[in-house]
PDB file of C-alpha atoms in Angstrom:
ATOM      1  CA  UNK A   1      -7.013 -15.355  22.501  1.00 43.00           C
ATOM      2  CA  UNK A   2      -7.312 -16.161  18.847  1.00 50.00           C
ATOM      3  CA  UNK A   3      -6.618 -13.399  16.296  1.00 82.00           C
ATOM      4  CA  UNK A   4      -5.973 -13.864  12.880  1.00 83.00           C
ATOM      5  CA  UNK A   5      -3.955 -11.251  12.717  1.00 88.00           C
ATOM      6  CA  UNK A   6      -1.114 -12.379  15.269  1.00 92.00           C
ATOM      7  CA  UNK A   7      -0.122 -15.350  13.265  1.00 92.00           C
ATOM      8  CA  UNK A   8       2.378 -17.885  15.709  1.00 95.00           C
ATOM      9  CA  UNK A   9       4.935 -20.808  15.274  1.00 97.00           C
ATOM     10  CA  UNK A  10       6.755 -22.838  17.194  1.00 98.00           C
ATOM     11  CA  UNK A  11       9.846 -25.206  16.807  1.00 98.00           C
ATOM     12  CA  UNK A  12      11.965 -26.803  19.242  1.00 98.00           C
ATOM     13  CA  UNK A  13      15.493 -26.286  17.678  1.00 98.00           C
ATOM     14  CA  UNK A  14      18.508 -28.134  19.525  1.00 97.00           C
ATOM     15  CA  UNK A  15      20.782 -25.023  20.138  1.00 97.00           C
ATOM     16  CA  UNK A  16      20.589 -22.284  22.865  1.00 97.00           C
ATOM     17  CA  UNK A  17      19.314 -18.997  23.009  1.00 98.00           C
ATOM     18  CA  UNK A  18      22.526 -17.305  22.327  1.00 97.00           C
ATOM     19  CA  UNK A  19      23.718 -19.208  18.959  1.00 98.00           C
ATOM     20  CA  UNK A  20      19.927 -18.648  17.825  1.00 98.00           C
ATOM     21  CA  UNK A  21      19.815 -15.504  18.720  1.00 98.00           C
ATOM     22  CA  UNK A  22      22.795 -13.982  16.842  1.00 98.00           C
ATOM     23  CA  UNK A  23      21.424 -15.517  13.435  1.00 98.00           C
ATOM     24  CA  UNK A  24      18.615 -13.601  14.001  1.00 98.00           C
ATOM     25  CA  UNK A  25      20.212 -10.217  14.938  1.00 98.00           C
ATOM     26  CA  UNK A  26      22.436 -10.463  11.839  1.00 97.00           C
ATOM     27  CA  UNK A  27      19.988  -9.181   9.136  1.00 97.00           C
ATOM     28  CA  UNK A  28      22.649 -10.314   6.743  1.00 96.00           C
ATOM     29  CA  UNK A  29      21.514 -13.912   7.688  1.00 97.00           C
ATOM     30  CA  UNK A  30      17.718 -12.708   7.026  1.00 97.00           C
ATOM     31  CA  UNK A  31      18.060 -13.654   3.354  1.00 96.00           C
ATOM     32  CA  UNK A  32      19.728 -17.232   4.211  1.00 97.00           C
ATOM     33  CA  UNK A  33      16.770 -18.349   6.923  1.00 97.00           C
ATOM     34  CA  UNK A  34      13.521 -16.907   4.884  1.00 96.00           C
ATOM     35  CA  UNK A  35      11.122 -19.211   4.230  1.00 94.00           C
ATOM     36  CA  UNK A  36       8.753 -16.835   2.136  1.00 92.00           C
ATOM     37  CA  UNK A  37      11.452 -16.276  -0.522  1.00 91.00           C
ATOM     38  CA  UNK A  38      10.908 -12.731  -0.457  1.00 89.00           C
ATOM     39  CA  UNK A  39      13.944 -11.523   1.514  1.00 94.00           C
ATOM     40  CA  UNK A  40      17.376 -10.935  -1.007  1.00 95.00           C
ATOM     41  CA  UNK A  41      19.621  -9.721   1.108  1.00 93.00           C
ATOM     42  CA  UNK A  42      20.356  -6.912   3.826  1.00 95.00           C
ATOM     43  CA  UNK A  43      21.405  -3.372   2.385  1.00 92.00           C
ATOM     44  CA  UNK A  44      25.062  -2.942   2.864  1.00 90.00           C
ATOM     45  CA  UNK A  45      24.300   0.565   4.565  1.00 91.00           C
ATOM     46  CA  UNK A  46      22.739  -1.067   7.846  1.00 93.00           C
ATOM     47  CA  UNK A  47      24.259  -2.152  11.118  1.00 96.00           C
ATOM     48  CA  UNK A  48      25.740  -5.934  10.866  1.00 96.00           C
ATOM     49  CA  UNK A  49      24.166  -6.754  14.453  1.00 98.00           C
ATOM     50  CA  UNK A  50      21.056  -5.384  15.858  1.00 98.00           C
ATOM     51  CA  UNK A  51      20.520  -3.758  18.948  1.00 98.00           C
ATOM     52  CA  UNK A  52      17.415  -1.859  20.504  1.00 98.00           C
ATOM     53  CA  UNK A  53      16.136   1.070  18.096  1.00 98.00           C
ATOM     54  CA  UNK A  54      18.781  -0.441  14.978  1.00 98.00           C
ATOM     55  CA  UNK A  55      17.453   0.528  11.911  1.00 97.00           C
ATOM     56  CA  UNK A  56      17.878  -1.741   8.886  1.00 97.00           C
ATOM     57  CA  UNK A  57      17.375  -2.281   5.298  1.00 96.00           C
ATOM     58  CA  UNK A  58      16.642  -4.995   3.422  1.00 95.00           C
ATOM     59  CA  UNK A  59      16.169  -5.675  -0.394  1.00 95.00           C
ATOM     60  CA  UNK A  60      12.926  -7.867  -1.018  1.00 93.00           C
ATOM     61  CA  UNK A  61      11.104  -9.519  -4.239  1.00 92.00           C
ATOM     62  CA  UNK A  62       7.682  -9.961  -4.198  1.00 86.00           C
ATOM     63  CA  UNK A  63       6.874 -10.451  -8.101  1.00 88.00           C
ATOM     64  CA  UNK A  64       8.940  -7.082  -8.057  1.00 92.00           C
ATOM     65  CA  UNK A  65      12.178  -5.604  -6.229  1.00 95.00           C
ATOM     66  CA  UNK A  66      11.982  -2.578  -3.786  1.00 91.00           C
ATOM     67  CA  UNK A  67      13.531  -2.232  -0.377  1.00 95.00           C
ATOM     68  CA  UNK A  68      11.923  -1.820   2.900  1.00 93.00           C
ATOM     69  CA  UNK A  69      13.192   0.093   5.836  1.00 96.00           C
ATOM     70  CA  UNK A  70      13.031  -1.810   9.401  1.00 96.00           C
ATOM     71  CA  UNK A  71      13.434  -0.509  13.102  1.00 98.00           C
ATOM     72  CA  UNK A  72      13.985  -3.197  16.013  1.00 98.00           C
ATOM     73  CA  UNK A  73      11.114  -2.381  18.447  1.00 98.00           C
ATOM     74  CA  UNK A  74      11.774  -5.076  20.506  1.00 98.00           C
ATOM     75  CA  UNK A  75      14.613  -6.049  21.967  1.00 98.00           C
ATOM     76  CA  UNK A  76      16.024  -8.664  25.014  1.00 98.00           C
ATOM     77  CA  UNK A  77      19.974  -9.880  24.548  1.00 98.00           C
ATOM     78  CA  UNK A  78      19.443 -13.934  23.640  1.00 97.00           C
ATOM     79  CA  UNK A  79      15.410 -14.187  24.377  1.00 98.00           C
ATOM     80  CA  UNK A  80      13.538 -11.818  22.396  1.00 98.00           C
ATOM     81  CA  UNK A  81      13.750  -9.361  18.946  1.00 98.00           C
ATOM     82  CA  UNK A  82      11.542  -7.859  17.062  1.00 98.00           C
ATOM     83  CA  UNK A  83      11.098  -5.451  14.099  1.00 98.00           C
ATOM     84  CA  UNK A  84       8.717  -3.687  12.396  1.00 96.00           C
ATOM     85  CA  UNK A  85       8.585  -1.432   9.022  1.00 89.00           C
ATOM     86  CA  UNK A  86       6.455   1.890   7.898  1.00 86.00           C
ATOM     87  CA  UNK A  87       3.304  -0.648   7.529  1.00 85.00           C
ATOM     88  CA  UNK A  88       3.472  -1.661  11.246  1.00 88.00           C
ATOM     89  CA  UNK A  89       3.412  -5.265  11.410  1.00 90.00           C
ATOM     90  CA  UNK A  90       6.215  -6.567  13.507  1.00 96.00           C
ATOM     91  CA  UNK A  91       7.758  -9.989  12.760  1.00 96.00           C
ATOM     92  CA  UNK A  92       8.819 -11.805  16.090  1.00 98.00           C
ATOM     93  CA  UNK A  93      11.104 -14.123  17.628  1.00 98.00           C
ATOM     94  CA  UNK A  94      10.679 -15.357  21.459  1.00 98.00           C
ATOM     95  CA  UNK A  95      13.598 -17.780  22.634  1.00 98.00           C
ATOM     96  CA  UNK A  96      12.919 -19.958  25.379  1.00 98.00           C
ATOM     97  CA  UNK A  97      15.660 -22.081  26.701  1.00 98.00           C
ATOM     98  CA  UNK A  98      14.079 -25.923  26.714  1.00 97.00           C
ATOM     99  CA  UNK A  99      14.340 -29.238  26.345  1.00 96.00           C
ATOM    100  CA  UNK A 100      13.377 -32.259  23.517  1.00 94.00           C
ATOM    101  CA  UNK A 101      11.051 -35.177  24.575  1.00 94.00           C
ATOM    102  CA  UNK A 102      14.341 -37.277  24.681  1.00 95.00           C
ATOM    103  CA  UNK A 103      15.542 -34.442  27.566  1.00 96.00           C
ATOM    104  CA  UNK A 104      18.313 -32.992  24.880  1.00 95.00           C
ATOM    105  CA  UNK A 105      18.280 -29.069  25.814  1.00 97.00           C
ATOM    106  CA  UNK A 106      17.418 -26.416  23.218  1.00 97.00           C
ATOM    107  CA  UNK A 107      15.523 -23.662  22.245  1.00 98.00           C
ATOM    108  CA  UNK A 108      11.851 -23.193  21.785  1.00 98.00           C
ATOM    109  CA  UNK A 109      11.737 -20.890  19.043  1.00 98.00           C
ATOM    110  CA  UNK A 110       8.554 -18.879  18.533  1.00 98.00           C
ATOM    111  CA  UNK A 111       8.224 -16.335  15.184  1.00 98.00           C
ATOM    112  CA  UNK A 112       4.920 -14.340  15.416  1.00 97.00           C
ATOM    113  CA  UNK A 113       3.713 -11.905  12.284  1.00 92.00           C
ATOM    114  CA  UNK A 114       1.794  -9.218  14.434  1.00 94.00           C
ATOM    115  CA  UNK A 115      -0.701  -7.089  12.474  1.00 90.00           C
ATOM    116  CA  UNK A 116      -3.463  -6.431  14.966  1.00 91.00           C
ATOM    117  CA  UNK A 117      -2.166  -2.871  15.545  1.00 89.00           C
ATOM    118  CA  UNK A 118      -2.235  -2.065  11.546  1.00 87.00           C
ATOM    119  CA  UNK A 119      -4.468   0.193   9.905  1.00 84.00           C
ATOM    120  CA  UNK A 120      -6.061  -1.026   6.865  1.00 80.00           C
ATOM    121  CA  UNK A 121      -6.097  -4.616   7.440  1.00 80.00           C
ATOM    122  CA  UNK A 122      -8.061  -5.437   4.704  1.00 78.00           C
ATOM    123  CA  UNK A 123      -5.175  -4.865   2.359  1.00 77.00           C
ATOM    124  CA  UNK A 124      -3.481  -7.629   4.429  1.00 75.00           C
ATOM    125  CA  UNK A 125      -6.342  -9.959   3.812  1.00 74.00           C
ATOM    126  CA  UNK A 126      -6.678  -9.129  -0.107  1.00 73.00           C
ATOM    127  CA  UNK A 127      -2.951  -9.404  -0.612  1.00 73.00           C
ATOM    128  CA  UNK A 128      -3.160 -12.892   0.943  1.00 70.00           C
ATOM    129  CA  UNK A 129      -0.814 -12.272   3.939  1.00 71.00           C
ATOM    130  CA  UNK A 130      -3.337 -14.522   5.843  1.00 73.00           C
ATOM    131  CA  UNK A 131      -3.759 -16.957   3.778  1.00 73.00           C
ATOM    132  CA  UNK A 132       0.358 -17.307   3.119  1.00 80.00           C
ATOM    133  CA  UNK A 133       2.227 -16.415   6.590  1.00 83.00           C
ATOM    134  CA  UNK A 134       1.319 -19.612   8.522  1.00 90.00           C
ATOM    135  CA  UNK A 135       3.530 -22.074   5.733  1.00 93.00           C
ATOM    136  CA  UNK A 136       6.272 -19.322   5.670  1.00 93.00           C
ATOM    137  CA  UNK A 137       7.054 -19.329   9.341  1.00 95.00           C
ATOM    138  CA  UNK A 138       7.681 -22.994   9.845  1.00 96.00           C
ATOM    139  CA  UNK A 139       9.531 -22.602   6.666  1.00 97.00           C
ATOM    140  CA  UNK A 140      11.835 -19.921   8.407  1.00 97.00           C
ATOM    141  CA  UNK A 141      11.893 -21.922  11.592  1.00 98.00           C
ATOM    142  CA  UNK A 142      12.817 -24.793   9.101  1.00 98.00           C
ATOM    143  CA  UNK A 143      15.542 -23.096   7.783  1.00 98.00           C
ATOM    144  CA  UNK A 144      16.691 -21.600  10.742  1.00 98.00           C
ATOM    145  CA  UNK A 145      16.764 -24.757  12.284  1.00 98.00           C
ATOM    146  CA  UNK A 146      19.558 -26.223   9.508  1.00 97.00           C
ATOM    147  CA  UNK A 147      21.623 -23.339   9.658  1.00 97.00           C
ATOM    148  CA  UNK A 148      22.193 -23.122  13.697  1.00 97.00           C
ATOM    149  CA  UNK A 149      22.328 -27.298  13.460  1.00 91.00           C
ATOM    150  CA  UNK A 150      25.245 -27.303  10.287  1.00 86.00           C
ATOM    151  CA  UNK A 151      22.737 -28.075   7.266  1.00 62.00           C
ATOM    152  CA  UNK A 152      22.700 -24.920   5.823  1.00 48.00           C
ATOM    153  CA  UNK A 153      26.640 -23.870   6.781  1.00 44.00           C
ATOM    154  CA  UNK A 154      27.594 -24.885   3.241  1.00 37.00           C
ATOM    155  CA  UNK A 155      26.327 -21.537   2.335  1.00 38.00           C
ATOM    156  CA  UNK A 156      29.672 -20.328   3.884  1.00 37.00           C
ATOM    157  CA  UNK A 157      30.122 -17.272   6.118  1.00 34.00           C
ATOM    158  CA  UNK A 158      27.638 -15.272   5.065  1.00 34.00           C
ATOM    159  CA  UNK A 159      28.026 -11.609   6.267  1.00 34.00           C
ATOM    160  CA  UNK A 160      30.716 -11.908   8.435  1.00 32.00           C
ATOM    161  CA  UNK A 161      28.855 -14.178  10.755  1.00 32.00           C
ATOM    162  CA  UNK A 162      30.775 -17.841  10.954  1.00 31.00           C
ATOM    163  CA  UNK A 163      28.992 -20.715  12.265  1.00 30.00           C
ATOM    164  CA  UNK A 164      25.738 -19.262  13.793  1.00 32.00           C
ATOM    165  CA  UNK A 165      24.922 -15.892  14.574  1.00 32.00           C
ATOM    166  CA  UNK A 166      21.658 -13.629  12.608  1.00 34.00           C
ATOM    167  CA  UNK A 167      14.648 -10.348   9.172  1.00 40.00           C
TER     168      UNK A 167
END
C-alpha cells in the first residue's frame, strides 16, 4: 500500500539490534543522529533511556526554538520504538537483524514518519513535511549509521551513553 503519508527508509547498517537500538532509546543521542537539523538537544528533565509509555522532551529549531513533548507508543527491547507528540505523527524505527550482500551480519534499519492517523493533514502538506521527510530520513539513517560504526564517536560521550547506545 502506498500512502504518502507513511513516509519509509531503509539502510542496512553493520551493527546489531541491540547497539542500534540503545542510540535510539537515548533521546540525548536524538540531537547527534538528526538528519533534518531540527532536533537541539533532549530536555534535561526527561528519562535518559526510554521504555514503553516514557515521556520526553526535546528542544527543536525550525526557523524558531520551542520544545515539543514526546510519549513512546511503541515499544519492543532491541527491534522496535516509536514516539509520537500532541500532533500525532509517530516517527519509527523497525530493527531487523540481517545480513550485507558480502554475508557480513547487521541490522536493517527502517525509520517511518507516520501521519495517516493525523487530523488536518493539509497543514502537513503546506508546511512541506512531504516534500522534506524522504531526504531527512536517509540523512538520520546516515548519521546513525557513523555513530554506531565509530565516525561520529569524536563527538565524545554524549549524554552519558559511551560508544553506542540512543528522537
Amino acid at each position: 500500500m502506498n500512502n504518502r503519508y507513511l513516509v519509509s527508509r531503509a539502510r542496512f547498517i553493520e551493527a546489531s539490534p541491540e547497539e542500534i537500538f540503545e542510540v535510539l532509546a537515548s533521546p540525548a543521542l536524538h540531537s547527534v543522529i538528526d538528519g533534518s537539523a531540527t532536533v537541539k538537544g533532549a530536555q534535561p528533565s526527561g528519562p535518559q533511556r526510554l521504555g514503553p509509555g516514557a515521556k520526553f522532551g526535546m528542544d527543536m529549531n525550525m526557523k524558531v526554538d520551542y520544545r515539543i513533548l514526546n510519549t513512546v507508543c511503541e515499544f519492543d527491547e532491541g527491534r522496535r520504538i516509536a514516539w509520537r507528540h500532541f500532533y500525532g505523527h509517530v516517527w519509527r524505527y523497525i530493527l531487523e537483524p540481517s545480513k550485507d550482500a558480502a554475508g557480513n551480519p547487521g541490522t536493517l534499519v527502517t525509520e517511518q514518519w507516520d501521519a495517516r492517523t493525523v487530523r488536518g493533514k493539509v497543514f502537513l502538506r503546506l508546511a512541506g513535511y512531504l516534500r522534506r521527510h524522504p531526504a531527512n530520513l536517509e540523512a538520520t539513517l546516515a548519521k546513525l549509521d557513523a555513530y554506531v560504526s565509530g565516525g561520529s564517536r569524536g563527538l565524545g560521550n554524549v549524554g552519558g551513553v559511551g560508544s553506542a547506545g540512543k528522537d
